mmCIF file of C-alpha atoms in Angstrom:
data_model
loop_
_atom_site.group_PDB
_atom_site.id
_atom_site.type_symbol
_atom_site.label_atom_id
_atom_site.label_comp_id
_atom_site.label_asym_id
_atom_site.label_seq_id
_atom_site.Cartn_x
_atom_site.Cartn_y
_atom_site.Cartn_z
ATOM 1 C CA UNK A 27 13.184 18.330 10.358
ATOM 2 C CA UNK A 28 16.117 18.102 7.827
ATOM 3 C CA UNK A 29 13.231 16.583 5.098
ATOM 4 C CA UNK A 30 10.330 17.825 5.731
ATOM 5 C CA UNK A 31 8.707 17.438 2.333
ATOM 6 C CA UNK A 32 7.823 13.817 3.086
ATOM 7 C CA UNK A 33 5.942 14.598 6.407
ATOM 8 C CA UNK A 34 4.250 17.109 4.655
ATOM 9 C CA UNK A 35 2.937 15.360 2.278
ATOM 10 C CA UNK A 36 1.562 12.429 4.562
ATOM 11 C CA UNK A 37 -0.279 15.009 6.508
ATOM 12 C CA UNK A 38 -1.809 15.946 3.327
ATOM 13 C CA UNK A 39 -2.484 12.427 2.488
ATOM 14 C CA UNK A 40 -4.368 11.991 5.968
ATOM 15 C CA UNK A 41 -6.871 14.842 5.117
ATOM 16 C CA UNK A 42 -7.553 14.125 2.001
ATOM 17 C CA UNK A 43 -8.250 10.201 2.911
ATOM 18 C CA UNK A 44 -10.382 11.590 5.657
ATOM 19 C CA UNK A 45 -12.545 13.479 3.309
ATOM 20 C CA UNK A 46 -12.996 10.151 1.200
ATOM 21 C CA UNK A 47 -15.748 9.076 2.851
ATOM 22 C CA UNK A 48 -17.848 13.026 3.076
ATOM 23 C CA UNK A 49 -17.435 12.936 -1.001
ATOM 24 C CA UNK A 50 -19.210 10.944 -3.435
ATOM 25 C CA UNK A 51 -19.747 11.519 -7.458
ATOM 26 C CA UNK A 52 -17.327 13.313 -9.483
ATOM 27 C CA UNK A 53 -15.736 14.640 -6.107
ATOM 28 C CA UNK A 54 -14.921 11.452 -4.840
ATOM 29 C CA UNK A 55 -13.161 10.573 -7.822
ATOM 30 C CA UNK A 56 -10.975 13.431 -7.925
ATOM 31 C CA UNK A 57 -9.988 13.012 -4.268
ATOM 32 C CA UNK A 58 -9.443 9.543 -5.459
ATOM 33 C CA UNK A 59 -7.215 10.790 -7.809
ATOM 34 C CA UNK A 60 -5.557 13.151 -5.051
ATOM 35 C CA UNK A 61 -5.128 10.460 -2.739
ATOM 36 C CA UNK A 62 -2.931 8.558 -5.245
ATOM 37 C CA UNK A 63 -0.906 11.582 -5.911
ATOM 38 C CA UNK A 64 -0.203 12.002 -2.606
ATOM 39 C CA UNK A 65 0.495 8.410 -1.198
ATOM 40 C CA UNK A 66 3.047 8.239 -4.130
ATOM 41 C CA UNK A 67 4.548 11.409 -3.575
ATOM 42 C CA UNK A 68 5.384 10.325 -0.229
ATOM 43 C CA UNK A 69 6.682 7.351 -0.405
ATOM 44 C CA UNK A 70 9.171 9.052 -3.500
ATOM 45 C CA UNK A 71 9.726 11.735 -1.029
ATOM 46 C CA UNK A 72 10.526 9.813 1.846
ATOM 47 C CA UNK A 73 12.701 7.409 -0.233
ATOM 48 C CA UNK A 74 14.969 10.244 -2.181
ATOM 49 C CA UNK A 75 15.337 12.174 0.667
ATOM 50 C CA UNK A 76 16.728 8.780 2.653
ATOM 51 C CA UNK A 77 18.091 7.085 0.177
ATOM 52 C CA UNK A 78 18.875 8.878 -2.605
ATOM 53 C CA UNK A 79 16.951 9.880 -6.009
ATOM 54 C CA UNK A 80 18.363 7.191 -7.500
ATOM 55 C CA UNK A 81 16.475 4.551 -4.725
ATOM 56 C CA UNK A 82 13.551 6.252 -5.061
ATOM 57 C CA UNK A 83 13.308 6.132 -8.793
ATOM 58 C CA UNK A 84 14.711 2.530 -9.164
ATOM 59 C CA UNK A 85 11.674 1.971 -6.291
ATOM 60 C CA UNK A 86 9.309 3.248 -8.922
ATOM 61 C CA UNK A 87 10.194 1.714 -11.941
ATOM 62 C CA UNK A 88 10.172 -1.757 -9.978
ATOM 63 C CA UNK A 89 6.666 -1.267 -8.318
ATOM 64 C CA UNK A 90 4.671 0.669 -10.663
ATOM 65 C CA UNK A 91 6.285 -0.960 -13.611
ATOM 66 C CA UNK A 92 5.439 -4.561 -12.385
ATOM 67 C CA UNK A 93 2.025 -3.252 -11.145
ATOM 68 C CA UNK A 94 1.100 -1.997 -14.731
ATOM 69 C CA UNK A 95 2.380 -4.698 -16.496
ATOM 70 C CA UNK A 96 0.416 -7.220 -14.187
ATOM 71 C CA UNK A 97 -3.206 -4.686 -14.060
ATOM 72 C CA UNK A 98 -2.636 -4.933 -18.614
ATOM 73 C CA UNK A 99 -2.448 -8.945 -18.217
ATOM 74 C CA UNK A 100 -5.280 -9.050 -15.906
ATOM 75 C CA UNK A 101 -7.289 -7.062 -17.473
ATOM 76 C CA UNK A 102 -6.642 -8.521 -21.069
ATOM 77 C CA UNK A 103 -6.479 -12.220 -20.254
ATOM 78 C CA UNK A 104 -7.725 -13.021 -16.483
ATOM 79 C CA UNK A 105 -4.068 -13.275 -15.001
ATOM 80 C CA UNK A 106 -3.268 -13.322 -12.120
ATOM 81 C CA UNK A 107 -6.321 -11.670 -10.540
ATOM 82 C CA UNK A 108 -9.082 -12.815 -12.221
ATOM 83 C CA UNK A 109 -11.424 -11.486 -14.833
ATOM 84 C CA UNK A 110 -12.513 -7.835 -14.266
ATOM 85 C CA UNK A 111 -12.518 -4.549 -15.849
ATOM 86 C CA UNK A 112 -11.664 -0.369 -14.858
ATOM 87 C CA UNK A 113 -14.832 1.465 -15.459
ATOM 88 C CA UNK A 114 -13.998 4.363 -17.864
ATOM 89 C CA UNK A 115 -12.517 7.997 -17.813
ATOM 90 C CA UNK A 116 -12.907 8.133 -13.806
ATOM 91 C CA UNK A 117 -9.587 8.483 -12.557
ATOM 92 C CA UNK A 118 -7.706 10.278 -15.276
ATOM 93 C CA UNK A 119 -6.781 8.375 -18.992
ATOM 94 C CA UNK A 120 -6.064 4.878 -19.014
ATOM 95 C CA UNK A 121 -3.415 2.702 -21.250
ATOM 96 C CA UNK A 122 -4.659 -0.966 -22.657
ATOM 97 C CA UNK A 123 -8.010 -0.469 -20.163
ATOM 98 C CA UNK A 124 -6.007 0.348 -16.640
ATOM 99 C CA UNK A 125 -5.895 4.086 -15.368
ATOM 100 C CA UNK A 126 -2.249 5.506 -15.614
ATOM 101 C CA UNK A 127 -3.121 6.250 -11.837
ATOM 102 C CA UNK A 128 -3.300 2.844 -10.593
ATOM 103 C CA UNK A 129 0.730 2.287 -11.086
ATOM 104 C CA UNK A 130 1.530 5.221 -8.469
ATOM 105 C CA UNK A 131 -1.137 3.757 -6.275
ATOM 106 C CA UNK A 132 0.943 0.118 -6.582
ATOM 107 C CA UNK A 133 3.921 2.564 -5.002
ATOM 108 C CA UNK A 134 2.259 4.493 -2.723
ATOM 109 C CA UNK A 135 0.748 1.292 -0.787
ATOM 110 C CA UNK A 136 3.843 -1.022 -0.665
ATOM 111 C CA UNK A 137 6.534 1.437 0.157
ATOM 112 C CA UNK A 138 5.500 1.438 4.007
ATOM 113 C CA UNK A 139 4.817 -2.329 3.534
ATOM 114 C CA UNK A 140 8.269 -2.477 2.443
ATOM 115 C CA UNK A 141 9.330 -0.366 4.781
ATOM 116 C CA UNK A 142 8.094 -1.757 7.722
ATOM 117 C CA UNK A 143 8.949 -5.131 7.609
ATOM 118 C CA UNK A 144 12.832 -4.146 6.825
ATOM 119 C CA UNK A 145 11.933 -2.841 10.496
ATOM 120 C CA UNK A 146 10.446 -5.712 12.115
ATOM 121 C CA UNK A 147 13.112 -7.869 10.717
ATOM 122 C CA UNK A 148 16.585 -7.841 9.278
ATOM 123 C CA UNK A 149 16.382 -11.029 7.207
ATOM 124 C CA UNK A 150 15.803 -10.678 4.028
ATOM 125 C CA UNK A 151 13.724 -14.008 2.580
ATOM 126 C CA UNK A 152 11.565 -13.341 5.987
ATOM 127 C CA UNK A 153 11.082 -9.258 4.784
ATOM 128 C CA UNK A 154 10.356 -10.439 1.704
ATOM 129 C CA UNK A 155 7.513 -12.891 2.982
ATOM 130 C CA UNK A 156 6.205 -9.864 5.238
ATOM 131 C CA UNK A 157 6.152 -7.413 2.688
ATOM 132 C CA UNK A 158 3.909 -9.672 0.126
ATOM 133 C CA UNK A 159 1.322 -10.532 3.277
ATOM 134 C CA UNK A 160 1.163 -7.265 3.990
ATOM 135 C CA UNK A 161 0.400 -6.729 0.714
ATOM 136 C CA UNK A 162 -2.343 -8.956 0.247
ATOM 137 C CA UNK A 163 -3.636 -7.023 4.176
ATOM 138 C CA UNK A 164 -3.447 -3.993 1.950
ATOM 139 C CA UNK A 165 -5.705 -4.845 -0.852
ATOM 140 C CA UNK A 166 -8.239 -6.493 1.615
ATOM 141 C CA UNK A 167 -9.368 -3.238 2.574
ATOM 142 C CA UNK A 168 -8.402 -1.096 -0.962
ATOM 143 C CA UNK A 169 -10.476 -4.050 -3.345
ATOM 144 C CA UNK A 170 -14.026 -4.057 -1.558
ATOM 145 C CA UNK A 171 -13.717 -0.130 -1.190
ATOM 146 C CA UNK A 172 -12.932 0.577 -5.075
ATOM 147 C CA UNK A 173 -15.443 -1.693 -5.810
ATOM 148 C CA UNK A 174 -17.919 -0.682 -3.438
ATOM 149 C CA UNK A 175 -17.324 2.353 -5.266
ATOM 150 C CA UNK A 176 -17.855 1.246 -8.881
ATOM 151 C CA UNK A 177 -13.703 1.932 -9.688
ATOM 152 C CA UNK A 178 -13.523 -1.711 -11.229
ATOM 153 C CA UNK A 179 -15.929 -4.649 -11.340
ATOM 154 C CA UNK A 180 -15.467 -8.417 -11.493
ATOM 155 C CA UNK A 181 -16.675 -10.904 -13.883
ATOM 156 C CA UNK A 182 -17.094 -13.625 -11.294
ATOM 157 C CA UNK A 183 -19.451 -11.920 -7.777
ATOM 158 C CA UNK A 184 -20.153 -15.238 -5.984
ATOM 159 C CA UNK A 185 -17.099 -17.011 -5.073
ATOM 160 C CA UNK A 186 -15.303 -14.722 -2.652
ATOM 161 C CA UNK A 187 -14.469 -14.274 1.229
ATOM 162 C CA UNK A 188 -17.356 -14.935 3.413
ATOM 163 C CA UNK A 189 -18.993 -11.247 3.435
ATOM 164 C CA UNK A 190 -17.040 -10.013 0.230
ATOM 165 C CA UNK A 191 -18.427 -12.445 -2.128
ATOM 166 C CA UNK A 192 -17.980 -9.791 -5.194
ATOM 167 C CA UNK A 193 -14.267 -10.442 -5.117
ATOM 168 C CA UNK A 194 -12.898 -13.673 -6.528
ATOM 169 C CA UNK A 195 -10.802 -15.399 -4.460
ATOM 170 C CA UNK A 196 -8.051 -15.597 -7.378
ATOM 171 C CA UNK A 197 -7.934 -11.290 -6.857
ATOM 172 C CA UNK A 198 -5.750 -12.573 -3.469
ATOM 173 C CA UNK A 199 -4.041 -15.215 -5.123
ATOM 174 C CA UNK A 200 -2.801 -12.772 -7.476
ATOM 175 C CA UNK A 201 -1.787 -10.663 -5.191
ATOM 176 C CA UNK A 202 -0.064 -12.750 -3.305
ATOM 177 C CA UNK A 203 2.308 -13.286 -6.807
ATOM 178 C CA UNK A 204 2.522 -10.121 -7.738
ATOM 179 C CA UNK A 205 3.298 -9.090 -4.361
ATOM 180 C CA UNK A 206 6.223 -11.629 -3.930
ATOM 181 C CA UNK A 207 7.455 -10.514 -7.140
ATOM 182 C CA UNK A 208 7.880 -7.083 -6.378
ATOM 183 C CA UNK A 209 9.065 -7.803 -3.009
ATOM 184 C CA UNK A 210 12.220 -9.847 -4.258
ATOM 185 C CA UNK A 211 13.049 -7.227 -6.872
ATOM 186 C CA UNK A 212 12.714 -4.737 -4.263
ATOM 187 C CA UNK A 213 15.233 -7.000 -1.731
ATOM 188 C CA UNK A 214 17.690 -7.226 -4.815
ATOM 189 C CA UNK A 215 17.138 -3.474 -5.818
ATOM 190 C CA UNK A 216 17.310 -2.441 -1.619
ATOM 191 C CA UNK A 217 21.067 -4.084 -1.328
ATOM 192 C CA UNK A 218 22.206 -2.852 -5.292
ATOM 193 C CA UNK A 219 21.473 0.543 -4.835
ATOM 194 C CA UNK A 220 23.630 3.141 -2.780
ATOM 195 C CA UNK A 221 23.839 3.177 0.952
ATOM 196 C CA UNK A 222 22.954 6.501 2.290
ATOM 197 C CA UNK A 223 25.502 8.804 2.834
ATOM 198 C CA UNK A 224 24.571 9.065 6.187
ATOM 199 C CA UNK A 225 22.720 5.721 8.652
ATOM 200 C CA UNK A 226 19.345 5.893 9.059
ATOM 201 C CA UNK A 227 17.790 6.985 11.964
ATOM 202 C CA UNK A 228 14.495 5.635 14.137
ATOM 203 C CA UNK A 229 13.428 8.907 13.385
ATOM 204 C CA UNK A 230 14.207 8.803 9.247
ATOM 205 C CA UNK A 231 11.317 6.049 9.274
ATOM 206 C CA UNK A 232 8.677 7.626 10.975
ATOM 207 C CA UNK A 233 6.727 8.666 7.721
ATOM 208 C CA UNK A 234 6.439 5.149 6.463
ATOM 209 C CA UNK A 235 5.443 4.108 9.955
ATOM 210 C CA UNK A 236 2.799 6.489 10.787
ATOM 211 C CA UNK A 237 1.493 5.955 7.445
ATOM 212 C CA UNK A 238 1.536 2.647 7.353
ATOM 213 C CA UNK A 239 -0.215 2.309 10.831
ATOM 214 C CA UNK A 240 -2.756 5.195 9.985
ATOM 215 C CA UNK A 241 -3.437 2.445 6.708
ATOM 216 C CA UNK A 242 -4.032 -0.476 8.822
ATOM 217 C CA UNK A 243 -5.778 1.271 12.132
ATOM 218 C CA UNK A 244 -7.555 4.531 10.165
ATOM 219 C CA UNK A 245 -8.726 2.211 7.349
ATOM 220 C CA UNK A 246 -10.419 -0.293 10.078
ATOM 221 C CA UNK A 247 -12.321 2.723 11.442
ATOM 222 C CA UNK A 248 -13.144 3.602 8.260
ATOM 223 C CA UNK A 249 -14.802 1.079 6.903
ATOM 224 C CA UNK A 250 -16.369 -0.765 10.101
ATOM 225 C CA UNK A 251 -18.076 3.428 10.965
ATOM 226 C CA UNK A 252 -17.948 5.404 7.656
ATOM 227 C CA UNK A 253 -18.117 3.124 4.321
ATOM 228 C CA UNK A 254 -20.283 0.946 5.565
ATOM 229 C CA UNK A 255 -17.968 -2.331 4.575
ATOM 230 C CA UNK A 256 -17.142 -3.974 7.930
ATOM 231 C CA UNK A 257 -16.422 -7.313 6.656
ATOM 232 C CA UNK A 258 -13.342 -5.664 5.039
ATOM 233 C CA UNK A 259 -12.655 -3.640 8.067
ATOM 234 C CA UNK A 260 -11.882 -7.105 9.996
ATOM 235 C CA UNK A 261 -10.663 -8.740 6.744
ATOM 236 C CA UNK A 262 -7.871 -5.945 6.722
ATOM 237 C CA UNK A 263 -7.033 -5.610 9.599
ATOM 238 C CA UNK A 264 -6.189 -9.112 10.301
ATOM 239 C CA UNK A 265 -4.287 -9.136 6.978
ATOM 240 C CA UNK A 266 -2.130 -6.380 7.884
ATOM 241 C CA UNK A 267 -1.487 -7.494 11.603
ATOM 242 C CA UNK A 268 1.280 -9.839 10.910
ATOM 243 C CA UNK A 269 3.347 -6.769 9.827
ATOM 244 C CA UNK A 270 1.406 -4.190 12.465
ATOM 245 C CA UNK A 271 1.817 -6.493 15.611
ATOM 246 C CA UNK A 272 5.444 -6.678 15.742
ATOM 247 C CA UNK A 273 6.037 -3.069 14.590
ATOM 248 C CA UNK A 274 3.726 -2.060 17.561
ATOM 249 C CA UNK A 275 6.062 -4.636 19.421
ATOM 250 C CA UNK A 276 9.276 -3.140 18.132
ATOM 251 C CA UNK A 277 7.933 0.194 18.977
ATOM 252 C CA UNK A 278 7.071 -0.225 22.157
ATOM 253 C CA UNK A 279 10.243 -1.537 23.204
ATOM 254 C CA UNK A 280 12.497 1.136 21.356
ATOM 255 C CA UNK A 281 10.606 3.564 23.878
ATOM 256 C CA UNK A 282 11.529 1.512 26.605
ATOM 257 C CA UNK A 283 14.937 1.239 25.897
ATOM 258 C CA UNK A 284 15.222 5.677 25.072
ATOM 259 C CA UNK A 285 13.205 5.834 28.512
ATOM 260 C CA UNK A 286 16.005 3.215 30.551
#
């Protein structure tokens, strides 16, 4: 592989979310922490060594900067999310109550999101509607796990999703605004930015695929079999199918096409 720094680091990524669930305590948090680490460091990775450093970085000031600034408002005032609080010194030091870490987690989940439905479709308002549902998909399985986990709690437990009634139903809402926000800086930074030298290849995306489905699929096993959470495991993965369906679609017929 002419990059392989990317594919190495998903593989890492995949172990260490496989040994989320055979942790708890202190160890869970710091594979917590690793996790992060690593789902950010790929999706940098994969976007320097595709698109340039400059991409990748611009990719990282848009998501994690628009993720922190969103995580300080919610946390201080309610907006968009809902009220709810980070419990303390879990995950590493934290700036106006949110972890530093939960930025780089912002970028590690929506860069396959973003990734993926650029694949599934080459308009932009329709990628940009994609990428903030799949979004949303995203945080139906992350919210009930971190909370499940004690990572953050909610002042409001009752007025949820049938079988996740601990999470507001604003948490989505918000979502679904910061989402589209980032999304639509992303689709102005995505046609600003340098072309690659060189056009991409089916075969340049695979990262961002595999981990995208191993997010949607792997988390579904998960937390229907090992985290005990199966209303999110069917919450999730119907979120995420509206971007997982067609790529599975789009998949299947690029291999019939390289097979004719």
């Amino acid at each position: 592989m002419r990059h392989p720094v990317p594919a190495l680091l998903a593989v890492l990524l995949v172990i260490a979310q496989i040994g989320y669930p055979l942790t708890d305590g202190t160890a869970r948090d710091r594979i917590t922490v690793v996790i992060v680490l690593l789902s950010a460091g790929t999706a940098l990775a994969h976007a320097a060594a595709n698109r340039g450093i400059r991409y990748a970085m611009g990719f990282l000031v848009i998501v994690s900067g628009v993720g922190l600034l969103a995580e300080m408002l919610g946390v201080a005032t309610g907006i968009p999310f809902g009220c709810y609080e980070y419990a303390e010194g879990r995950i590493g030091p934290a700036l106006a109550g949110v972890p530093l870490l939960v930025p780089l987690a912002w970028t590690g989940g929506m860069y396959p999101v973003w990734i993926v439905a650029g694949i599934v479709t080459r308009r932009t308002p329709v990628r940009v509607v994609l990428t903030t549902i799949g979004a949303v998909g995203w945080d139906l399985y992350l919210d009930p796990q971190m909370v499940a986990d004690g990572q953050w709690t909610w002042c409001d437990t009752d007025s949820g999703l049938p079988g996740l009634a601990d999470i507001p139903r604003t948490n989505y809402l918000g979502w679904c605004c910061v989402g589209l926000l980032m999304a639509l800086l992303l689709a102005v930074w995505d046609h600003a930015a340098p072309a690659p030298a060189q056009p991409r290849s089916a075969a340049s995306l695979t990262v961002p695929v595999a981990v995208f489905l191993w997010t949607w699929l792997g988390s579904l096993v998960a937390h229907a079999v090992f985290l005990d959470l199966p209303s999110s495991a069917w919450y999730g993965a119907l979120g995420m199918s509206p971007l997982g369906v067609p790529l599975l679609i789009h998949l299947a017929r690029h291999r019939s096409r390289r097979e004719q």
